[in-house]
Amino acid sequence: MLKINTEDFKHISDFDNILIADENGVILFFDLADLKVLKEISVRPEEFMGKHITSYYKNLTNENSTIMNVIKTGKAICNVKQELITKSGNLLVSLNSTYPIIENDKIKGAIEFSKHFFSKENIQSLDQFASHKVFRKNNTIYTIDNIITTNPKMEAIKEKVRKISKTDSTVLIYGQTGTGKEMVAQSIHNLSNRYNGPFISLNCGAVPPNLLESTLFGTVKGSFTGAIDSTGLFEQADGGTLFLDEINSLDYYLQVKLLKAIEEKTIRRIGGSKNISVDIRVISATNEDPDKLVAEKRLREDLYYRLGVVQIDLPCLSERKEDIQVLLTNFIDFYNNHMNIYISGAEPEVMECFNAYSWPGNIRELKNAVETAYNNALSDKITLDDIPKRIKEYRRAPDNTQKDRKIYSLKEAVEKFEKEIIVKELSLTNGKITAAAKGLGLSKQLLKYKMDKYQLH
């Protein structure tokens, strides 16, 4: 006859989960109120039964397991707290009450009632890189430790980040898409005295122009049809940092308001009648040359000077090829911890391919290429068959019959052609910039910018 002492069960209503194991500690049944437990230990529900109860945690043994102790002694254990470390290194705290299952005076197993407690920092997601998880509480996921490099220029930028984080000056970050502009911005915030304040980020190009003003400055109820009282991002960032990406997407009218808000450290909601003081640091970013934006009148000159008190120019990945190996190693370590696949490295021909590729999408493209490889890999090594087709075929693009001809990227070819046209027009106008600008259909200021760029003096 199966016997369980039900007198001991008076507190089981306090518990969420039930697990039954046989006399050997093998799981026969479970009912979990929170499936995050299974996610934390990296096992699917259908795979959970039939395994020994110590097999899912690094620090759980037959000696310290509550279930194994009850099976061994035949005595119930109530309200015992256990700190369990998952295979991926996360901490899971469990409160257990465990009782023996007895049949014909023989112990046939144990039943355990438990409650699990999670710390928010221990729930990992694919996008959370931050080495110091506490920083995630201020809306950031990156610190300066996430800027992986051996490149001298990038090392100098990291040193600059450390230095400027001690001030409240505005910072303008210029770099191509995928070079890590927001990572740098978050690093500045987390190194500064504002780290305990919010980091509020906005991609100005992702918000419709008619909504940008209300997004930044907020609204007052009744100021227009459907308007409600709402705080804008300036107010939300109070005490912290406001990061504005693709700053060149702001129209001229809004650029004037932005300049005023930064200068005076006050804003006024749309339809509002009072000024609101804000204590924020503004960091902005653009993937286009700021001087060119000013010359083309897409960025106000006075705003540019105000935003760019400190300017950081990030190199593209093709200018820091020595970092491809260290970045690849970093991404492999990351995905090994976040995917149910283990990769030990990449085949030599993959590295040759990566080093030959131009990386127009920069570091983001490299990260995505590694993730693609994880989804295709059939062994513990990344092979050419695993990486994206465009990268694999790029290394075969040059024709051996043209090896003596200089190969230009599209950008280089366009700039070469543009320079030749400007030189020709200046020659026709005997070096008169006003006349040359008119002939080229450019403003005099933009032509001067291009002449400085191509050193045509």
PDB file of N, CA, C and O in Angstrom, residues 399-432:
ATOM      1  N   ASP A 399      38.501  39.161 -60.690  1.00  0.00           N
ATOM      2  CA  ASP A 399      38.863  38.349 -61.849  1.00  0.00           C
ATOM      3  C   ASP A 399      40.378  38.318 -61.962  1.00  0.00           C
ATOM      4  O   ASP A 399      41.033  39.372 -61.988  1.00  0.00           O
ATOM      5  N   ASN A 400      40.970  37.132 -62.053  1.00  0.00           N
ATOM      6  CA  ASN A 400      42.429  37.013 -62.128  1.00  0.00           C
ATOM      7  C   ASN A 400      43.015  37.701 -63.353  1.00  0.00           C
ATOM      8  O   ASN A 400      44.154  38.134 -63.353  1.00  0.00           O
ATOM      9  N   THR A 401      42.189  37.826 -64.410  1.00  0.00           N
ATOM     10  CA  THR A 401      42.688  38.473 -65.631  1.00  0.00           C
ATOM     11  C   THR A 401      42.794  39.976 -65.444  1.00  0.00           C
ATOM     12  O   THR A 401      43.388  40.666 -66.258  1.00  0.00           O
ATOM     13  N   GLN A 402      42.187  40.497 -64.346  1.00  0.00           N
ATOM     14  CA  GLN A 402      42.219  41.929 -64.096  1.00  0.00           C
ATOM     15  C   GLN A 402      42.983  42.249 -62.814  1.00  0.00           C
ATOM     16  O   GLN A 402      42.768  43.281 -62.201  1.00  0.00           O
ATOM     17  N   LYS A 403      43.866  41.368 -62.420  1.00  0.00           N
ATOM     18  CA  LYS A 403      44.516  41.539 -61.112  1.00  0.00           C
ATOM     19  C   LYS A 403      45.418  42.765 -61.052  1.00  0.00           C
ATOM     20  O   LYS A 403      45.733  43.253 -59.974  1.00  0.00           O
ATOM     21  N   ASP A 404      45.852  43.254 -62.247  1.00  0.00           N
ATOM     22  CA  ASP A 404      46.701  44.432 -62.250  1.00  0.00           C
ATOM     23  C   ASP A 404      45.891  45.731 -62.255  1.00  0.00           C
ATOM     24  O   ASP A 404      46.452  46.814 -62.111  1.00  0.00           O
ATOM     25  N   ARG A 405      44.570  45.625 -62.442  1.00  0.00           N
ATOM     26  CA  ARG A 405      43.723  46.807 -62.443  1.00  0.00           C
ATOM     27  C   ARG A 405      43.277  47.111 -61.023  1.00  0.00           C
ATOM     28  O   ARG A 405      42.875  46.221 -60.296  1.00  0.00           O
ATOM     29  N   LYS A 406      43.351  48.399 -60.647  1.00  0.00           N
ATOM     30  CA  LYS A 406      42.936  48.777 -59.295  1.00  0.00           C
ATOM     31  C   LYS A 406      41.423  48.606 -59.165  1.00  0.00           C
ATOM     32  O   LYS A 406      40.669  49.056 -60.013  1.00  0.00           O
ATOM     33  N   ILE A 407      40.988  47.935 -58.091  1.00  0.00           N
ATOM     34  CA  ILE A 407      39.571  47.711 -57.847  1.00  0.00           C
ATOM     35  C   ILE A 407      39.062  48.793 -56.887  1.00  0.00           C
ATOM     36  O   ILE A 407      39.610  48.980 -55.805  1.00  0.00           O
ATOM     37  N   TYR A 408      38.015  49.518 -57.307  1.00  0.00           N
ATOM     38  CA  TYR A 408      37.415  50.546 -56.467  1.00  0.00           C
ATOM     39  C   TYR A 408      36.103  50.049 -55.886  1.00  0.00           C
ATOM     40  O   TYR A 408      35.340  49.357 -56.566  1.00  0.00           O
ATOM     41  N   SER A 409      35.836  50.455 -54.652  1.00  0.00           N
ATOM     42  CA  SER A 409      34.497  50.237 -54.127  1.00  0.00           C
ATOM     43  C   SER A 409      33.570  51.238 -54.808  1.00  0.00           C
ATOM     44  O   SER A 409      34.030  52.190 -55.463  1.00  0.00           O
ATOM     45  N   LEU A 410      32.263  51.044 -54.675  1.00  0.00           N
ATOM     46  CA  LEU A 410      31.312  51.962 -55.310  1.00  0.00           C
ATOM     47  C   LEU A 410      31.522  53.379 -54.788  1.00  0.00           C
ATOM     48  O   LEU A 410      31.526  54.343 -55.566  1.00  0.00           O
ATOM     49  N   LYS A 411      31.736  53.514 -53.489  1.00  0.00           N
ATOM     50  CA  LYS A 411      31.940  54.839 -52.902  1.00  0.00           C
ATOM     51  C   LYS A 411      33.190  55.501 -53.478  1.00  0.00           C
ATOM     52  O   LYS A 411      33.177  56.685 -53.849  1.00  0.00           O
ATOM     53  N   GLU A 412      34.279  54.724 -53.586  1.00  0.00           N
ATOM     54  CA  GLU A 412      35.527  55.268 -54.127  1.00  0.00           C
ATOM     55  C   GLU A 412      35.371  55.681 -55.582  1.00  0.00           C
ATOM     56  O   GLU A 412      35.886  56.711 -56.012  1.00  0.00           O
ATOM     57  N   ALA A 413      34.648  54.848 -56.343  1.00  0.00           N
ATOM     58  CA  ALA A 413      34.447  55.150 -57.764  1.00  0.00           C
ATOM     59  C   ALA A 413      33.632  56.433 -57.939  1.00  0.00           C
ATOM     60  O   ALA A 413      33.949  57.280 -58.804  1.00  0.00           O
ATOM     61  N   VAL A 414      32.583  56.602 -57.138  1.00  0.00           N
ATOM     62  CA  VAL A 414      31.742  57.801 -57.216  1.00  0.00           C
ATOM     63  C   VAL A 414      32.558  59.038 -56.848  1.00  0.00           C
ATOM     64  O   VAL A 414      32.489  60.077 -57.524  1.00  0.00           O
ATOM     65  N   GLU A 415      33.360  58.934 -55.784  1.00  0.00           N
ATOM     66  CA  GLU A 415      34.163  60.074 -55.356  1.00  0.00           C
ATOM     67  C   GLU A 415      35.227  60.433 -56.395  1.00  0.00           C
ATOM     68  O   GLU A 415      35.499  61.619 -56.628  1.00  0.00           O
ATOM     69  N   LYS A 416      35.810  59.423 -57.024  1.00  0.00           N
ATOM     70  CA  LYS A 416      36.816  59.657 -58.072  1.00  0.00           C
ATOM     71  C   LYS A 416      36.184  60.411 -59.242  1.00  0.00           C
ATOM     72  O   LYS A 416      36.754  61.377 -59.761  1.00  0.00           O
ATOM     73  N   PHE A 417      34.978  59.972 -59.639  1.00  0.00           N
ATOM     74  CA  PHE A 417      34.276  60.598 -60.755  1.00  0.00           C
ATOM     75  C   PHE A 417      33.876  62.033 -60.388  1.00  0.00           C
ATOM     76  O   PHE A 417      34.032  62.966 -61.195  1.00  0.00           O
ATOM     77  N   GLU A 418      33.394  62.226 -59.152  1.00  0.00           N
ATOM     78  CA  GLU A 418      32.985  63.552 -58.697  1.00  0.00           C
ATOM     79  C   GLU A 418      34.175  64.506 -58.679  1.00  0.00           C
ATOM     80  O   GLU A 418      34.076  65.666 -59.114  1.00  0.00           O
ATOM     81  N   LYS A 419      35.304  64.036 -58.216  1.00  0.00           N
ATOM     82  CA  LYS A 419      36.510  64.869 -58.160  1.00  0.00           C
ATOM     83  C   LYS A 419      36.927  65.308 -59.552  1.00  0.00           C
ATOM     84  O   LYS A 419      37.280  66.475 -59.777  1.00  0.00           O
ATOM     85  N   GLU A 420      36.872  64.379 -60.514  1.00  0.00           N
ATOM     86  CA  GLU A 420      37.258  64.696 -61.888  1.00  0.00           C
ATOM     87  C   GLU A 420      36.357  65.777 -62.480  1.00  0.00           C
ATOM     88  O   GLU A 420      36.826  66.691 -63.181  1.00  0.00           O
ATOM     89  N   ILE A 421      35.044  65.699 -62.205  1.00  0.00           N
ATOM     90  CA  ILE A 421      34.092  66.688 -62.720  1.00  0.00           C
ATOM     91  C   ILE A 421      34.369  68.066 -62.117  1.00  0.00           C
ATOM     92  O   ILE A 421      34.353  69.087 -62.816  1.00  0.00           O
ATOM     93  N   ILE A 422      34.641  68.108 -60.803  1.00  0.00           N
ATOM     94  CA  ILE A 422      34.913  69.383 -60.136  1.00  0.00           C
ATOM     95  C   ILE A 422      36.190  70.007 -60.677  1.00  0.00           C
ATOM     96  O   ILE A 422      36.248  71.216 -60.958  1.00  0.00           O
ATOM     97  N   VAL A 423      37.217  69.198 -60.845  1.00  0.00           N
ATOM     98  CA  VAL A 423      38.491  69.690 -61.392  1.00  0.00           C
ATOM     99  C   VAL A 423      38.276  70.280 -62.785  1.00  0.00           C
ATOM    100  O   VAL A 423      38.791  71.365 -63.120  1.00  0.00           O
ATOM    101  N   LYS A 424      37.497  69.590 -63.602  1.00  0.00           N
ATOM    102  CA  LYS A 424      37.224  70.049 -64.975  1.00  0.00           C
ATOM    103  C   LYS A 424      36.474  71.382 -64.966  1.00  0.00           C
ATOM    104  O   LYS A 424      36.803  72.311 -65.714  1.00  0.00           O
ATOM    105  N   GLU A 425      35.460  71.508 -64.093  1.00  0.00           N
ATOM    106  CA  GLU A 425      34.663  72.738 -64.031  1.00  0.00           C
ATOM    107  C   GLU A 425      35.487  73.908 -63.512  1.00  0.00           C
ATOM    108  O   GLU A 425      35.367  75.036 -64.013  1.00  0.00           O
ATOM    109  N   LEU A 426      36.339  73.665 -62.526  1.00  0.00           N
ATOM    110  CA  LEU A 426      37.208  74.721 -62.013  1.00  0.00           C
ATOM    111  C   LEU A 426      38.187  75.183 -63.077  1.00  0.00           C
ATOM    112  O   LEU A 426      38.526  76.373 -63.156  1.00  0.00           O
ATOM    113  N   SER A 427      38.615  74.243 -63.899  1.00  0.00           N
ATOM    114  CA  SER A 427      39.522  74.587 -64.993  1.00  0.00           C
ATOM    115  C   SER A 427      38.819  75.479 -66.011  1.00  0.00           C
ATOM    116  O   SER A 427      39.384  76.467 -66.502  1.00  0.00           O
ATOM    117  N   LEU A 428      37.562  75.161 -66.321  1.00  0.00           N
ATOM    118  CA  LEU A 428      36.780  75.931 -67.303  1.00  0.00           C
ATOM    119  C   LEU A 428      36.475  77.341 -66.807  1.00  0.00           C
ATOM    120  O   LEU A 428      36.314  78.268 -67.611  1.00  0.00           O
ATOM    121  N   THR A 429      36.383  77.499 -65.471  1.00  0.00           N
ATOM    122  CA  THR A 429      36.057  78.821 -64.901  1.00  0.00           C
ATOM    123  C   THR A 429      37.298  79.513 -64.344  1.00  0.00           C
ATOM    124  O   THR A 429      37.170  80.487 -63.589  1.00  0.00           O
ATOM    125  N   ASN A 430      38.473  79.009 -64.715  1.00  0.00           N
ATOM    126  CA  ASN A 430      39.738  79.589 -64.250  1.00  0.00           C
ATOM    127  C   ASN A 430      39.812  79.687 -62.723  1.00  0.00           C
ATOM    128  O   ASN A 430      40.307  80.666 -62.159  1.00  0.00           O
ATOM    129  N   GLY A 431      39.261  78.670 -62.056  1.00  0.00           N
ATOM    130  CA  GLY A 431      39.355  78.590 -60.604  1.00  0.00           C
ATOM    131  C   GLY A 431      38.374  79.465 -59.851  1.00  0.00           C
ATOM    132  O   GLY A 431      38.466  79.586 -58.628  1.00  0.00           O
ATOM    133  N   LYS A 432      37.406  80.066 -60.565  1.00  0.00           N
ATOM    134  CA  LYS A 432      36.426  80.919 -59.890  1.00  0.00           C
ATOM    135  C   LYS A 432      35.336  80.040 -59.262  1.00  0.00           C
ATOM    136  O   LYS A 432      34.551  79.406 -59.973  1.00  0.00           O
TER     137      LYS A 432
END
